[in-house]
mmCIF file of C-alpha atoms in Angstrom:
data_model
loop_
_atom_site.group_PDB
_atom_site.id
_atom_site.type_symbol
_atom_site.label_atom_id
_atom_site.label_comp_id
_atom_site.label_asym_id
_atom_site.label_seq_id
_atom_site.Cartn_x
_atom_site.Cartn_y
_atom_site.Cartn_z
ATOM 1 C CA GLY A 1 -8.954 9.786 -14.790
ATOM 2 C CA GLN A 2 -8.735 7.942 -11.559
ATOM 3 C CA ASN A 3 -8.358 9.851 -8.342
ATOM 4 C CA ILE A 4 -8.522 9.393 -4.597
ATOM 5 C CA ASP A 5 -8.849 12.468 -2.371
ATOM 6 C CA GLN A 6 -8.325 12.579 1.366
ATOM 7 C CA PRO A 7 -7.152 15.286 3.759
ATOM 8 C CA THR A 8 -3.418 15.662 4.164
ATOM 9 C CA GLU A 9 -3.353 15.913 7.922
ATOM 10 C CA MET A 10 -5.714 15.800 10.899
ATOM 11 C CA THR A 11 -5.225 16.307 14.606
ATOM 12 C CA ALA A 12 -7.289 14.752 17.368
ATOM 13 C CA THR A 13 -7.157 14.253 21.129
ATOM 14 C CA GLU A 14 -6.487 11.009 22.929
ATOM 15 C CA GLY A 15 -9.757 9.321 23.874
ATOM 16 C CA ALA A 16 -11.763 11.223 21.277
ATOM 17 C CA ILE A 17 -13.293 10.178 17.941
ATOM 18 C CA VAL A 18 -12.016 11.151 14.514
ATOM 19 C CA GLN A 19 -13.448 10.636 11.041
ATOM 20 C CA ILE A 20 -11.178 10.571 8.005
ATOM 21 C CA ASN A 21 -12.996 11.145 4.740
ATOM 22 C CA CYS A 22 -12.116 9.858 1.300
ATOM 23 C CA THR A 23 -13.692 10.512 -2.092
ATOM 24 C CA TYR A 24 -12.841 8.373 -5.046
ATOM 25 C CA GLN A 25 -13.134 8.212 -8.805
ATOM 26 C CA THR A 26 -12.075 4.935 -10.332
ATOM 27 C CA SER A 27 -12.582 3.160 -13.635
ATOM 28 C CA GLY A 28 -15.018 0.588 -12.417
ATOM 29 C CA PHE A 29 -15.206 -0.248 -8.739
ATOM 30 C CA ASN A 30 -14.404 -3.429 -6.893
ATOM 31 C CA GLY A 31 -14.187 -2.104 -3.388
ATOM 32 C CA LEU A 32 -12.436 0.362 -1.145
ATOM 33 C CA PHE A 33 -9.642 -0.328 1.307
ATOM 34 C CA TRP A 34 -8.267 1.501 4.293
ATOM 35 C CA TYR A 35 -4.704 0.871 5.395
ATOM 36 C CA GLN A 36 -2.724 2.170 8.349
ATOM 37 C CA GLN A 37 0.916 3.049 7.880
ATOM 38 C CA HIS A 38 3.293 3.998 10.661
ATOM 39 C CA ALA A 39 6.357 5.998 9.717
ATOM 40 C CA GLY A 40 9.032 3.828 8.154
ATOM 41 C CA GLU A 41 6.801 0.781 7.999
ATOM 42 C CA ALA A 42 4.689 -0.900 5.342
ATOM 43 C CA PRO A 43 0.899 -0.444 5.286
ATOM 44 C CA THR A 44 -1.290 -2.786 7.273
ATOM 45 C CA PHE A 45 -4.831 -3.663 6.301
ATOM 46 C CA LEU A 46 -7.656 -2.096 8.294
ATOM 47 C CA SER A 47 -10.862 -2.562 6.336
ATOM 48 C CA TYR A 48 -12.547 -3.342 3.055
ATOM 49 C CA ASN A 49 -15.967 -2.158 1.860
ATOM 50 C CA VAL A 50 -17.653 -3.113 -1.362
ATOM 51 C CA LEU A 51 -21.305 -2.647 -0.378
ATOM 52 C CA ASP A 52 -22.899 0.515 0.960
ATOM 53 C CA GLY A 53 -22.993 0.877 4.682
ATOM 54 C CA LEU A 54 -20.920 0.718 7.799
ATOM 55 C CA GLU A 55 -18.470 -2.041 8.700
ATOM 56 C CA GLU A 56 -17.450 -2.065 12.340
ATOM 57 C CA LYS A 57 -14.324 -3.719 13.632
ATOM 58 C CA GLY A 58 -13.493 -2.901 17.211
ATOM 59 C CA ARG A 59 -12.500 0.734 17.595
ATOM 60 C CA PHE A 60 -12.366 1.207 13.836
ATOM 61 C CA SER A 61 -15.333 1.466 11.475
ATOM 62 C CA SER A 62 -15.460 2.146 7.760
ATOM 63 C CA PHE A 63 -18.360 3.477 5.735
ATOM 64 C CA LEU A 64 -19.039 3.418 2.019
ATOM 65 C CA SER A 65 -21.498 5.205 -0.253
ATOM 66 C CA ARG A 66 -21.032 4.037 -3.814
ATOM 67 C CA SER A 67 -23.513 6.525 -5.251
ATOM 68 C CA LYS A 68 -21.514 9.392 -3.758
ATOM 69 C CA GLY A 69 -18.055 7.918 -4.354
ATOM 70 C CA TYR A 70 -17.382 8.470 -0.680
ATOM 71 C CA SER A 71 -15.947 6.582 2.244
ATOM 72 C CA TYR A 72 -14.846 7.388 5.735
ATOM 73 C CA LEU A 73 -12.785 5.711 8.414
ATOM 74 C CA LEU A 74 -13.985 6.302 11.963
ATOM 75 C CA LEU A 75 -11.598 5.799 14.845
ATOM 76 C CA LYS A 76 -13.016 5.762 18.372
ATOM 77 C CA GLU A 77 -11.352 5.963 21.774
ATOM 78 C CA LEU A 78 -8.197 7.256 20.180
ATOM 79 C CA GLN A 79 -4.890 6.053 21.562
ATOM 80 C CA MET A 80 -1.468 7.557 21.069
ATOM 81 C CA LYS A 81 -0.450 4.513 19.019
ATOM 82 C CA ASP A 82 -3.110 5.471 16.458
ATOM 83 C CA SER A 83 -0.825 8.285 15.300
ATOM 84 C CA ALA A 84 -0.046 7.181 11.752
ATOM 85 C CA SER A 85 -0.937 7.792 8.148
ATOM 86 C CA TYR A 86 -4.217 6.352 6.939
ATOM 87 C CA LEU A 87 -4.361 5.410 3.294
ATOM 88 C CA CYS A 88 -7.556 5.132 1.301
ATOM 89 C CA ALA A 89 -7.349 2.956 -1.820
ATOM 90 C CA GLY A 90 -9.944 2.074 -4.423
ATOM 91 C CA LEU A 91 -9.895 -1.180 -6.371
ATOM 92 C CA ASP A 92 -10.654 -0.514 -10.012
ATOM 93 C CA SER A 93 -12.140 -2.739 -12.707
ATOM 94 C CA ASN A 94 -8.711 -4.312 -13.337
ATOM 95 C CA TYR A 95 -8.368 -5.072 -9.642
ATOM 96 C CA GLN A 96 -5.589 -2.512 -9.362
ATOM 97 C CA LEU A 97 -5.394 -0.428 -6.216
ATOM 98 C CA ILE A 98 -5.583 3.319 -6.750
ATOM 99 C CA TRP A 99 -3.987 4.974 -3.737
ATOM 100 C CA GLY A 100 -4.731 8.228 -2.030
ATOM 101 C CA ALA A 101 -1.836 10.292 -0.713
ATOM 102 C CA GLY A 102 -2.713 9.370 2.863
ATOM 103 C CA THR A 103 -3.950 11.329 5.862
ATOM 104 C CA LYS A 104 -1.441 11.899 8.609
ATOM 105 C CA LEU A 105 -3.264 11.632 11.925
ATOM 106 C CA ILE A 106 -1.670 13.329 14.910
ATOM 107 C CA ILE A 107 -2.959 12.364 18.336
ATOM 108 C CA LYS A 108 -2.399 14.797 21.190
ATOM 109 C CA PRO A 109 -2.617 13.890 24.871
ATOM 110 C CA GLY B 1 -3.118 -14.407 8.390
ATOM 111 C CA ALA B 2 -1.077 -14.185 5.235
ATOM 112 C CA VAL B 3 2.532 -13.182 5.735
ATOM 113 C CA VAL B 4 4.837 -11.560 3.234
ATOM 114 C CA SER B 5 8.527 -11.219 3.953
ATOM 115 C CA GLN B 6 10.983 -8.909 2.272
ATOM 116 C CA HIS B 7 14.752 -9.020 2.321
ATOM 117 C CA PRO B 8 16.870 -7.072 2.989
ATOM 118 C CA SER B 9 15.109 -4.591 5.238
ATOM 119 C CA ARG B 10 17.826 -2.013 4.716
ATOM 120 C CA VAL B 11 20.577 -1.682 2.163
ATOM 121 C CA ILE B 12 23.196 0.957 1.528
ATOM 122 C CA CYS B 13 25.112 0.753 -1.710
ATOM 123 C CA LYS B 14 27.453 2.780 -3.854
ATOM 124 C CA SER B 15 26.271 4.559 -6.952
ATOM 125 C CA GLY B 16 26.503 2.323 -10.010
ATOM 126 C CA THR B 17 26.016 -0.960 -8.230
ATOM 127 C CA SER B 18 22.979 -3.236 -8.469
ATOM 128 C CA VAL B 19 20.741 -4.252 -5.593
ATOM 129 C CA LYS B 20 18.363 -7.205 -5.432
ATOM 130 C CA ILE B 21 15.310 -7.199 -3.173
ATOM 131 C CA GLU B 22 13.395 -10.394 -2.478
ATOM 132 C CA CYS B 23 9.703 -10.673 -1.689
ATOM 133 C CA ARG B 24 8.255 -13.940 -0.439
ATOM 134 C CA SER B 25 4.744 -15.030 0.441
ATOM 135 C CA LEU B 26 5.320 -17.371 3.366
ATOM 136 C CA ASP B 27 2.050 -19.178 3.881
ATOM 137 C CA PHE B 28 0.111 -18.713 0.675
ATOM 138 C CA GLN B 29 0.606 -18.792 -3.056
ATOM 139 C CA ALA B 30 0.648 -15.403 -4.702
ATOM 140 C CA THR B 31 -0.161 -15.415 -8.368
ATOM 141 C CA THR B 32 0.260 -11.655 -8.453
ATOM 142 C CA MET B 33 2.829 -9.521 -6.689
ATOM 143 C CA PHE B 34 3.176 -5.761 -6.747
ATOM 144 C CA TRP B 35 6.194 -3.538 -6.302
ATOM 145 C CA TYR B 36 5.757 -0.061 -4.881
ATOM 146 C CA ARG B 37 8.085 2.806 -4.198
ATOM 147 C CA GLN B 38 7.422 5.417 -1.566
ATOM 148 C CA PHE B 39 9.324 8.664 -1.149
ATOM 149 C CA PRO B 40 9.195 10.507 2.185
ATOM 150 C CA LYS B 41 5.807 11.987 2.998
ATOM 151 C CA GLN B 42 4.324 10.708 -0.240
ATOM 152 C CA SER B 43 1.901 7.936 -1.005
ATOM 153 C CA LEU B 44 2.688 4.565 -2.461
ATOM 154 C CA MET B 45 3.598 4.586 -6.137
ATOM 155 C CA LEU B 46 2.982 1.379 -8.022
ATOM 156 C CA MET B 47 6.018 0.497 -10.087
ATOM 157 C CA ALA B 48 5.009 -2.800 -11.602
ATOM 158 C CA THR B 49 2.718 -5.777 -11.363
ATOM 159 C CA SER B 50 4.188 -9.221 -11.748
ATOM 160 C CA ASN B 51 2.394 -12.454 -12.442
ATOM 161 C CA GLU B 52 4.088 -15.765 -11.867
ATOM 162 C CA GLY B 53 5.713 -17.096 -14.994
ATOM 163 C CA SER B 54 5.163 -14.047 -17.142
ATOM 164 C CA LYS B 55 6.762 -10.672 -17.740
ATOM 165 C CA ALA B 56 6.002 -7.875 -15.369
ATOM 166 C CA THR B 57 3.725 -5.022 -16.358
ATOM 167 C CA TYR B 58 5.397 -1.705 -15.641
ATOM 168 C CA GLU B 59 3.642 1.548 -14.860
ATOM 169 C CA GLN B 60 4.219 4.527 -17.080
ATOM 170 C CA GLY B 61 7.508 6.224 -16.362
ATOM 171 C CA VAL B 62 9.138 3.209 -14.732
ATOM 172 C CA GLU B 63 12.158 1.933 -16.670
ATOM 173 C CA LYS B 64 11.895 -1.802 -17.071
ATOM 174 C CA ASP B 65 15.593 -2.142 -17.894
ATOM 175 C CA LYS B 66 16.519 -0.387 -14.694
ATOM 176 C CA PHE B 67 14.069 -2.129 -12.388
ATOM 177 C CA LEU B 68 14.233 -5.809 -13.275
ATOM 178 C CA ILE B 69 11.428 -7.924 -11.881
ATOM 179 C CA ASN B 70 11.400 -11.689 -11.809
ATOM 180 C CA HIS B 71 8.457 -13.717 -10.505
ATOM 181 C CA ALA B 72 9.835 -17.206 -10.880
ATOM 182 C CA SER B 73 7.529 -19.015 -8.485
ATOM 183 C CA LEU B 74 4.209 -18.592 -6.704
ATOM 184 C CA THR B 75 6.006 -17.538 -3.539
ATOM 185 C CA LEU B 76 8.928 -15.428 -4.731
ATOM 186 C CA SER B 77 9.369 -12.229 -6.685
ATOM 187 C CA THR B 78 12.571 -10.213 -6.936
ATOM 188 C CA LEU B 79 13.240 -6.610 -7.830
ATOM 189 C CA THR B 80 16.727 -5.695 -8.999
ATOM 190 C CA VAL B 81 17.668 -2.041 -9.125
ATOM 191 C CA THR B 82 20.427 -1.918 -11.710
ATOM 192 C CA SER B 83 23.120 0.752 -11.759
ATOM 193 C CA ALA B 84 21.574 2.458 -8.784
ATOM 194 C CA HIS B 85 21.886 6.229 -8.373
ATOM 195 C CA PRO B 86 21.167 8.465 -5.377
ATOM 196 C CA GLU B 87 17.776 9.408 -6.809
ATOM 197 C CA ASP B 88 16.783 5.728 -6.541
ATOM 198 C CA SER B 89 17.050 5.991 -2.768
ATOM 199 C CA SER B 90 13.581 5.220 -1.496
ATOM 200 C CA PHE B 91 11.396 2.812 0.460
ATOM 201 C CA TYR B 92 10.528 -0.170 -1.728
ATOM 202 C CA ILE B 93 7.537 -2.246 -0.684
ATOM 203 C CA CYS B 94 6.199 -5.411 -2.210
ATOM 204 C CA SER B 95 2.750 -6.837 -1.791
ATOM 205 C CA ALA B 96 1.177 -10.102 -2.741
ATOM 206 C CA ARG B 97 -2.381 -10.772 -3.669
ATOM 207 C CA GLY B 98 -3.820 -13.990 -2.428
ATOM 208 C CA THR B 99 -7.055 -15.660 -3.289
ATOM 209 C CA SER B 100 -9.348 -14.094 -0.715
ATOM 210 C CA ASP B 101 -12.790 -12.982 -1.734
ATOM 211 C CA TYR B 102 -11.841 -9.333 -1.826
ATOM 212 C CA ASN B 103 -8.422 -9.413 -3.434
ATOM 213 C CA GLU B 104 -6.658 -8.030 -0.410
ATOM 214 C CA GLN B 105 -3.012 -7.190 -0.852
ATOM 215 C CA PHE B 106 -0.653 -8.296 1.888
ATOM 216 C CA PHE B 107 2.365 -6.086 2.263
ATOM 217 C CA GLY B 108 5.941 -6.959 3.003
ATOM 218 C CA PRO B 109 7.771 -4.885 5.638
ATOM 219 C CA GLY B 110 9.589 -2.819 3.020
ATOM 220 C CA THR B 111 13.213 -2.249 2.065
ATOM 221 C CA ARG B 112 14.934 1.051 2.724
ATOM 222 C CA LEU B 113 17.459 1.642 -0.081
ATOM 223 C CA THR B 114 20.103 4.315 0.281
ATOM 224 C CA VAL B 115 22.421 4.923 -2.651
ATOM 225 C CA LEU B 116 25.527 6.907 -1.829
#
């Protein structure tokens, strides 16, 4: 079956760095997405990886290892507004998104 | 960037009534639109995939006669919750897939449905 695993909740300190891990099993693979979702709002796109390696975009970076079925989202210089849920989603062979349950990130001052 | 609008943002209705939610892609043509439902503290659940001009494909466990989806044009899809009941209260989110290289889905802002 298809499955996306990520931690349920993480806590980090303002100004610090946090890494949110995601492992995936999909029928075929056409890439991996990370979305940010604030409470009561729709998800917003953060990153997309389809090749192995690190993609950096400002304070956020995303890494993919296809051989390991593994990705992580790295957030640097954490700000209070980064408190949100982070959703990992794999794109399968039918170009359907398979969603993880999301990681709730709590930022403390 | 691509913008998807959703209307209404919030709706409260009585049990037994029907509610229509509209999803529009404002600055691009969306051949495929997706409807999701999200219960509190849970992840997105795909309900159905709709392609313009054809019948929607529903996920297992989603009643197609209860959740009517119409994708009449490349910029508009509607979801009608028929004979709504309190257990249908949820956050309904649509997304539209454009024609970018990596099939990104652009999400609407969501509709909070409360059935009394």
